[in-house]
Coordinates of C-alpha atoms in Angstrom, one line a residue:
Chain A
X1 CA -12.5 70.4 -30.7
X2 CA -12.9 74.0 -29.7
X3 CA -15.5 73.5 -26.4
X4 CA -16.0 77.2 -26.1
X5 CA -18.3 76.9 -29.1
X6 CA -20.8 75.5 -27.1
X7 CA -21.5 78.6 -25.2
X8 CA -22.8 80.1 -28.5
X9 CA -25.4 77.9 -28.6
X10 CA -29.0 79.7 -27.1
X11 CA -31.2 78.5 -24.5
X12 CA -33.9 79.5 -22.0
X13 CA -33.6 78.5 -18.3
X14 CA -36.7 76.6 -17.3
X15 CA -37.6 74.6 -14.6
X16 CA -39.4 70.5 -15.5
X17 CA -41.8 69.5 -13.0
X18 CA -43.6 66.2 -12.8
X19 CA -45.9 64.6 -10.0
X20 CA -43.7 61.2 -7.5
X21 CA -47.1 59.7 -6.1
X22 CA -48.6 62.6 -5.3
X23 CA -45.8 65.1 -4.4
X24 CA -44.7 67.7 -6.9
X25 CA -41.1 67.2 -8.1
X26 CA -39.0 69.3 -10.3
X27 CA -35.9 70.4 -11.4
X28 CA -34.1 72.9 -13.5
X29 CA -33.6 72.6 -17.5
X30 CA -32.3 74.5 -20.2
X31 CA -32.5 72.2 -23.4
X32 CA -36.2 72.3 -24.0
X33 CA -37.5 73.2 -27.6
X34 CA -40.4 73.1 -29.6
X35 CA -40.3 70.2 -32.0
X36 CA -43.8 70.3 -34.1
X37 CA -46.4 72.9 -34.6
X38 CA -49.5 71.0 -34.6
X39 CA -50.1 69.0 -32.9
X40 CA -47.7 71.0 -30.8
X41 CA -45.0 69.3 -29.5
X42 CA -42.1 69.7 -27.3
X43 CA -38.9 68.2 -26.5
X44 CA -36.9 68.2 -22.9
X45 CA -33.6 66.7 -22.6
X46 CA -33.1 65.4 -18.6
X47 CA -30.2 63.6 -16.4
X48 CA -30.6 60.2 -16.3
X49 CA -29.4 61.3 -12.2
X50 CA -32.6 63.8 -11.9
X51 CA -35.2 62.1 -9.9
X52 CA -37.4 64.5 -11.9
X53 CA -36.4 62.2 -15.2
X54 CA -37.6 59.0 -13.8
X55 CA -41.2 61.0 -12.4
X56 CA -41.2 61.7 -16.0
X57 CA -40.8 58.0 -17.2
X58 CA -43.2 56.2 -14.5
X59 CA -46.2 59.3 -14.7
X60 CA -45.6 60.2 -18.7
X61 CA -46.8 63.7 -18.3
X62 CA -44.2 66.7 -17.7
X63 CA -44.5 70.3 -17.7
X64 CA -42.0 73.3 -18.9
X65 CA -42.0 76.2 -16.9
X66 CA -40.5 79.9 -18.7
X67 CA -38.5 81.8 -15.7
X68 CA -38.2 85.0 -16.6
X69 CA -35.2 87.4 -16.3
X70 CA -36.3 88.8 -12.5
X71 CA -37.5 85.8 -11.1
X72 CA -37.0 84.7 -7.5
X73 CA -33.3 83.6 -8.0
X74 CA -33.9 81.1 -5.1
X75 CA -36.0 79.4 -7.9
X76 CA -33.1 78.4 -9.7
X77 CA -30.9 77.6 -6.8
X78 CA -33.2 75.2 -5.0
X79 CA -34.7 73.4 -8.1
X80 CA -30.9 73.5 -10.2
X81 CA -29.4 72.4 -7.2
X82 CA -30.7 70.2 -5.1
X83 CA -32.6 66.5 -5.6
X84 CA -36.5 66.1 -5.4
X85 CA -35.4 62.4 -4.2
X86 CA -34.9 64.2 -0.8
X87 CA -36.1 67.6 -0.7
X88 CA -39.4 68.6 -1.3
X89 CA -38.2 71.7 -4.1
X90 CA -41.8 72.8 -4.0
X91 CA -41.7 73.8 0.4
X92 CA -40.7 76.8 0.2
X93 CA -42.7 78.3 -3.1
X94 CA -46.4 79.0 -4.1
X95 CA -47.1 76.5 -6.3
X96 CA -50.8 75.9 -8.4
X97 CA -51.9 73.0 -10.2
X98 CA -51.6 73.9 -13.8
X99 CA -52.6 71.9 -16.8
X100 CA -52.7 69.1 -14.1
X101 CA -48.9 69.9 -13.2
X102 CA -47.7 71.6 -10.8
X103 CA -46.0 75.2 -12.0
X104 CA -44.7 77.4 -9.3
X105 CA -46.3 80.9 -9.1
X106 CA -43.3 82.5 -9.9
X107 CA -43.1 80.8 -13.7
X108 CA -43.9 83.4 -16.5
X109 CA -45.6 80.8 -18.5
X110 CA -46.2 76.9 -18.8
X111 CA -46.9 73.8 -20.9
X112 CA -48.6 70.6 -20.0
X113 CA -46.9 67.8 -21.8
X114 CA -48.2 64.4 -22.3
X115 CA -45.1 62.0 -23.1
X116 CA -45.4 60.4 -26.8
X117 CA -42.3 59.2 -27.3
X118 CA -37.9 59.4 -25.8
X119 CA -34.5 59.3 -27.2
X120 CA -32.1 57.9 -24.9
X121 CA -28.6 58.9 -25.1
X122 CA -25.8 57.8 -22.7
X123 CA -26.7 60.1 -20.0
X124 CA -29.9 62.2 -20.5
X125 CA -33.1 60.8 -21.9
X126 CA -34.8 63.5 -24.5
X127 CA -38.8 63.7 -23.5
X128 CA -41.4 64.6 -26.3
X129 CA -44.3 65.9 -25.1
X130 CA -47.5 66.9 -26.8
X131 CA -48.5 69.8 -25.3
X132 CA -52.1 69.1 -23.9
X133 CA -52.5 72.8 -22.2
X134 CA -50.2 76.3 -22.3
X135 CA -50.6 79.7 -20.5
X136 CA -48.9 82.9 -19.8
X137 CA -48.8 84.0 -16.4
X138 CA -47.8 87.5 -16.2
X139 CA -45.5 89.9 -18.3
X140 CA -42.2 89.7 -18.0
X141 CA -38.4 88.9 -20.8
X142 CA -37.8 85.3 -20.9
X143 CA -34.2 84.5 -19.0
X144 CA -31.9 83.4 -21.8
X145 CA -28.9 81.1 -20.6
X146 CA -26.8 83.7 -21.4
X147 CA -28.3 86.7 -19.2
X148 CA -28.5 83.8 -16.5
X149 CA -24.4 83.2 -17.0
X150 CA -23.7 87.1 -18.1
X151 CA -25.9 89.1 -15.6
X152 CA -26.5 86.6 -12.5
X153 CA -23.2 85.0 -12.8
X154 CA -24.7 82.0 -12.8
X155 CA -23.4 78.3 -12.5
X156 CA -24.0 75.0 -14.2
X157 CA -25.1 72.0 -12.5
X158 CA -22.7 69.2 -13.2
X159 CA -25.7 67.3 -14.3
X160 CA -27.1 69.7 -17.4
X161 CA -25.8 69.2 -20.8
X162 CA -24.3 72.2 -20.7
X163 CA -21.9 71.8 -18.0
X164 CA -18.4 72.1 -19.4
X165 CA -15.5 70.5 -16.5
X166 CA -13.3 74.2 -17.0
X167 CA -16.4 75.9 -15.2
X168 CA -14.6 74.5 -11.8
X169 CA -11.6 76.5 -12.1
X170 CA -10.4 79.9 -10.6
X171 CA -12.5 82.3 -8.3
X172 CA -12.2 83.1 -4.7
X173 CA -15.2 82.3 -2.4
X174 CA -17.5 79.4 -3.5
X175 CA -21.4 78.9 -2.2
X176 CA -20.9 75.7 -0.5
X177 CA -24.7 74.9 -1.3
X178 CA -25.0 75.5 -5.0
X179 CA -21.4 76.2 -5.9
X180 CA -22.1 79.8 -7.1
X181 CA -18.8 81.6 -7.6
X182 CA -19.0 85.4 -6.1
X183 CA -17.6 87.9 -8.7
X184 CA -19.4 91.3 -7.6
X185 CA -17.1 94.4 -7.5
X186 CA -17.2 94.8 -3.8
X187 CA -14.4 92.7 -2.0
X188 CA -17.0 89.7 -0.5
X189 CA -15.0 90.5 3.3
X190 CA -17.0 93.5 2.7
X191 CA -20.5 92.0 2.0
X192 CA -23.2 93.0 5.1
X193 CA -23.3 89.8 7.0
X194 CA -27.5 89.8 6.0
X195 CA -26.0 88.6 2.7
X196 CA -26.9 86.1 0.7
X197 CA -26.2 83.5 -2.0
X198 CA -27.9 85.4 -5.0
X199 CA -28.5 81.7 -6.1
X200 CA -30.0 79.7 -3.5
X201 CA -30.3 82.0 -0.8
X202 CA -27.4 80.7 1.0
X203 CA -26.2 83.0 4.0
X204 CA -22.9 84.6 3.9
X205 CA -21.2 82.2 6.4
X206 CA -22.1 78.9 3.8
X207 CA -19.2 80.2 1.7
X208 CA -16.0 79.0 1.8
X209 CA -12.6 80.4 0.5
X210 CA -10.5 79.0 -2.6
Chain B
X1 CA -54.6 76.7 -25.0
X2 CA -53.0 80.2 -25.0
X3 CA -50.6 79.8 -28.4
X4 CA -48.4 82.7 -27.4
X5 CA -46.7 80.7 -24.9
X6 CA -44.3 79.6 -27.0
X7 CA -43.1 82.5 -28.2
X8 CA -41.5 82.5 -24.7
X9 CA -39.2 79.6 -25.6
X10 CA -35.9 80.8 -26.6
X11 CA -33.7 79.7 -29.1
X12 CA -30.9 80.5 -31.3
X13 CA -30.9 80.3 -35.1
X14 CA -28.4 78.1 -37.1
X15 CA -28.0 76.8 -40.1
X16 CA -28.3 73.3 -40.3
X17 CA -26.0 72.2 -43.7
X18 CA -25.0 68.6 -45.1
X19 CA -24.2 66.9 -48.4
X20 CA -26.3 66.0 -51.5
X21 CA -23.8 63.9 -54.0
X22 CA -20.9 66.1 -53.2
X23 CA -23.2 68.6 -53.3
X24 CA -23.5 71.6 -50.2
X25 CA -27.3 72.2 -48.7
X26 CA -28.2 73.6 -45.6
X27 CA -31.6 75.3 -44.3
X28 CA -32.0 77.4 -41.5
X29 CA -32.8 75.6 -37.9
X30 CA -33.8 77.2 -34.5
X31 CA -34.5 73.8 -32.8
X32 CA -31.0 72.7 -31.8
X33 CA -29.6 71.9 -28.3
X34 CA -26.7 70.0 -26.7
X35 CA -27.8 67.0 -25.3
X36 CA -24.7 65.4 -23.4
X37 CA -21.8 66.7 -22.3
X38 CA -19.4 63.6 -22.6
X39 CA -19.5 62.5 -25.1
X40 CA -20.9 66.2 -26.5
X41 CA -23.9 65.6 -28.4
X42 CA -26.1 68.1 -30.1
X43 CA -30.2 67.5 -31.2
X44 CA -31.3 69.2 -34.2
X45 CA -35.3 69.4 -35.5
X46 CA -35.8 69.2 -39.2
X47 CA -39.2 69.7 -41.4
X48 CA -39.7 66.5 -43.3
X49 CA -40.5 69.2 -46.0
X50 CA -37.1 70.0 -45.6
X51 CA -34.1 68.6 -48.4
X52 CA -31.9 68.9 -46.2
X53 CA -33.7 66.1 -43.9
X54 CA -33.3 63.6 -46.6
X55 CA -30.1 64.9 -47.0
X56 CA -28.8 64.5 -43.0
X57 CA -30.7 60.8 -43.2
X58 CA -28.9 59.5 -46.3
X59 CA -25.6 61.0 -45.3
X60 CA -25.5 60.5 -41.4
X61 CA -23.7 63.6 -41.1
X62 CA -24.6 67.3 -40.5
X63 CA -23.3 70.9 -39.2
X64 CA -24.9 73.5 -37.0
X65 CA -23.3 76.8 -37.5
X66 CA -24.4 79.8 -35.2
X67 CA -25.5 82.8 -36.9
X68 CA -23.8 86.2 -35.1
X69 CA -26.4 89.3 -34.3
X70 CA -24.7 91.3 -37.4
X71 CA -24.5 88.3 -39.8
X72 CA -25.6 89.0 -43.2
X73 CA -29.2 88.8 -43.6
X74 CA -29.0 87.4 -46.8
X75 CA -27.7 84.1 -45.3
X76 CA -31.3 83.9 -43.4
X77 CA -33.3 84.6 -46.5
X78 CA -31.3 81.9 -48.7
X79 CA -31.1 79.5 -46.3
X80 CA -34.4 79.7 -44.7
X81 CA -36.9 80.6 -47.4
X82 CA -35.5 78.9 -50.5
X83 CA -35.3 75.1 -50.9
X84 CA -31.6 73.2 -51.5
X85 CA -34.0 70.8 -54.0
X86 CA -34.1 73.6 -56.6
X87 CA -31.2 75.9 -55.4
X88 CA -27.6 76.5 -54.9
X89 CA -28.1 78.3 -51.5
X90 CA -23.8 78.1 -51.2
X91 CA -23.5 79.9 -54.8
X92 CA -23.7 83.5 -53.4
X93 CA -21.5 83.2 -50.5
X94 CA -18.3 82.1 -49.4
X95 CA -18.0 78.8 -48.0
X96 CA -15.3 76.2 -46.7
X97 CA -15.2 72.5 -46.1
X98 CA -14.7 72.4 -42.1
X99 CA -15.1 69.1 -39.9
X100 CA -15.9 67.7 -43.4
X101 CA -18.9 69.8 -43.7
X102 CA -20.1 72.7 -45.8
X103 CA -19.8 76.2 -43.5
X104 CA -20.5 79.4 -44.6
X105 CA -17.8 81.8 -43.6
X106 CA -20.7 84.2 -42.3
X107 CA -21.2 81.7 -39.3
X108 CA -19.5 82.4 -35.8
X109 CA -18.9 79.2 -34.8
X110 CA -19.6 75.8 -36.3
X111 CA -20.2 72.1 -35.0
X112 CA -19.7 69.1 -37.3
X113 CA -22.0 66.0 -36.0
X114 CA -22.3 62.5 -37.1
X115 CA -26.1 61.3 -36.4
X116 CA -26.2 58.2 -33.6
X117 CA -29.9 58.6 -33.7
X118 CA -33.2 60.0 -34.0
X119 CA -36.7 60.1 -33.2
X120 CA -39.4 60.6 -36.0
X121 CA -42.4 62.8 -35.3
X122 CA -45.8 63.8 -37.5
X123 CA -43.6 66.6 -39.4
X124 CA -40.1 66.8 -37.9
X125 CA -37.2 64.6 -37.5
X126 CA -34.9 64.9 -34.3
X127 CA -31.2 63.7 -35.5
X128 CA -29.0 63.3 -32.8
X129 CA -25.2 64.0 -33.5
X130 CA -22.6 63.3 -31.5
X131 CA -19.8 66.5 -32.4
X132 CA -17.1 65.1 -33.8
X133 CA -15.4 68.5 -34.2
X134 CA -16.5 72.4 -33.7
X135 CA -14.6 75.6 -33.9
X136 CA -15.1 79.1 -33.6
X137 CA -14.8 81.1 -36.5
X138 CA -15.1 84.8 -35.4
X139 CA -16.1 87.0 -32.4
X140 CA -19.8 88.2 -31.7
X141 CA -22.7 87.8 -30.4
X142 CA -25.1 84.8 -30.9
X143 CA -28.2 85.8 -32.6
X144 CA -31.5 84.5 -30.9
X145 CA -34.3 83.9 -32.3
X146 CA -36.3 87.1 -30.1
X147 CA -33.6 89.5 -31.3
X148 CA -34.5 88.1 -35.2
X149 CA -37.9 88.4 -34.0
X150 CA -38.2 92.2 -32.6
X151 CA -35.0 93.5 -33.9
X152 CA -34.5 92.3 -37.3
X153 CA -38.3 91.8 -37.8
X154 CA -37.8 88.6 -39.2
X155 CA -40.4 86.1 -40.6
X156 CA -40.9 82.5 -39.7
X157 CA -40.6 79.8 -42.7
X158 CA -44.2 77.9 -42.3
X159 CA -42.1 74.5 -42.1
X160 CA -40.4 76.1 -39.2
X161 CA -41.8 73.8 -36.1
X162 CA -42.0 77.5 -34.0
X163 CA -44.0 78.7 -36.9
X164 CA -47.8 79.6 -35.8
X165 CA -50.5 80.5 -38.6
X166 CA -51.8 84.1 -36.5
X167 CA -48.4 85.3 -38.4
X168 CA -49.8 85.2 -41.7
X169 CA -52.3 88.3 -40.7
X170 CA -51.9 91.8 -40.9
X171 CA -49.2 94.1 -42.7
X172 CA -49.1 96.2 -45.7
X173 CA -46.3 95.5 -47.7
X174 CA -44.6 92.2 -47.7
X175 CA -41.9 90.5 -49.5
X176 CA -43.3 88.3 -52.2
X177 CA -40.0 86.4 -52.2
X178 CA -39.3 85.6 -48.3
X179 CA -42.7 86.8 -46.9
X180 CA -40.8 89.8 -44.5
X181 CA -43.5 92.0 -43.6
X182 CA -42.5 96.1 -43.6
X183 CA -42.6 97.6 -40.6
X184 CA -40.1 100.5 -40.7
X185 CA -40.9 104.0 -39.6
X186 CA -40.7 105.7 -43.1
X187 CA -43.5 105.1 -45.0
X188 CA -42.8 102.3 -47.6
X189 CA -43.4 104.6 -51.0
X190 CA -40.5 107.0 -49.2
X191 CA -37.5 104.2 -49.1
X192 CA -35.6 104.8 -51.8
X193 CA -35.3 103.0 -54.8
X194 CA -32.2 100.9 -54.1
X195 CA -33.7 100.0 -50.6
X196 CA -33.5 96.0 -50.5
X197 CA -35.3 93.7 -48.5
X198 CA -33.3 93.3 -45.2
X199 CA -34.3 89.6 -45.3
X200 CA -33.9 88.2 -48.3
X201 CA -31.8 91.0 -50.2
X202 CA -34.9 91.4 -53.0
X203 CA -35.3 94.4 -54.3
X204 CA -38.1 97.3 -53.5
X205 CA -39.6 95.9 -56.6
X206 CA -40.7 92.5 -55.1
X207 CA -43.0 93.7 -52.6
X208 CA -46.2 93.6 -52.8
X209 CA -49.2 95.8 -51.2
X210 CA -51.7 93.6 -48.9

């Protein structure tokens, strides 16, 4: 099996938040599609390990939030990165109430999901959700998977169905926090010492070298 | 509920083929995502309307090839707008049998999937695969759905499950076999007479005036 041809497949990069007994929880997910047109349904594939997943199960209701290509990158770093079983992802963020979920500001648009059925599989469980409310928030392109791994120079989290073990190999100075691999043109001994982790906002010292 | 929300979704497009009686069908899919890593499984969403359903559920296997940006737009009109009930849609193109499945050569990569499971909604079916092979084929780039969308112009088959009903409006000349809309700069009276339909591959003939 060539594993390569998995990068050909398309996704967006979205973030899956849910409610833990009254505290907004979320995390990061990039296999979400629309299954039916009406009623309108969609389908989310989560980690068994993502607290976010087992918000999902015990509430039933989800929602999918579109990032779009210039979002606040920190977005992804602290909700692909990090668990909402001990951080609270939603601190540092303006967040509303949407559809009875909680969708960060930053989103370029969401939907409410109610959960009406699941597929497990051995390590993610695939949602359906009919979706109960959708809006658009502002203007903006969708971030595709690719421009996030292309442009951003993105990572996977080991956790996404997407995460392919060669990603660990090779580079030269790793974000200790979310793992992001610099690759910019200028040499990173160079960097101003006010940088940061184009990921998760990480400051220049939290890297470490390979 | 604000409808255009999910045209912010992104996808890819694939065709989704299997077996009839030692016969090769396939339709067109959008709705197809990796699920699991290890072992590598992949979800595809298929119309009920769709033969090639009742093809994937009596035969427990299917493919997902990806389409390239440059593929030929013929494969997307045969595969997506005719039905494998009444049609040979492998007659007009070169094909080969690869993880034991039907794939056109047209497809830059391919994934051959054995179905472990699925989950039955109102209009679709979910088959889950797990991959027992994939390869790729040739170098390009992925086509997503958008670039279909606002480059290629492309239609959306009304059993697609990203299909909405506001698409039907509007136009002035459309494709009576596939249902493309024109929208090119010259006027549609001033393509010549040999001019096709980009879609489908139907001749100037075809179209009719809304």
């Amino acid at each position: 099996m060539n594993k390569k041809a998995f990068y050909h497949l398309s996704y967006g990069v979205y973030l899956c938040t849910s409610w833990d007994e009254g505290r907004p929880v979320g995390c990061v997910a990039n296999s979400a599609m629309q299954i039916t047109s009406s009623p309108a349904t969609l389908a989310v594939s989560l980690n068994h390990d993502n607290y976010t997943n087992k918000c999902v199960g015990d509430t039933g209701y989800f929602s999918v939030c579109v990032l779009a290509e210039d979002c606040d990158p920190k977005l992804i770093g602290k909700f692909g990165f990090f668990t909402s079983r001990e951080k609270d992802k939603f601190a540092d963020f303006p967040w509303k109430v949407r559809g009875k979920l909680p969708v960060p500001d930053g989103a370029l648009c969401w939907f409410a999901c109610k959960v009406i059925d699941k597929m497990e599989t051995s390590t993610h469980t695939v949602f359906l959700g009919e979706v109960m409310d959708a809006d658009i928030l502002a203007e903006g392109t969708p971030m595709t998977y690719a421009y996030y791994h292309k442009v951003l120079k993105g990572k996977t989290a080991a956790n996404a169905p997407t995460y392919q073990a060669e990603e660990k190999s090779g580079g030269r100075y790793v974000c200790r926090i979310c793992k992001y691999e610099y690759s910019g043109d200028v040499p990173f001994e160079q960097l101003p010492d006010d940088w940061v982790c184009p990921v998760c906002g990480a400051p220049k010292s939290r890297f470490e070298k390979l």
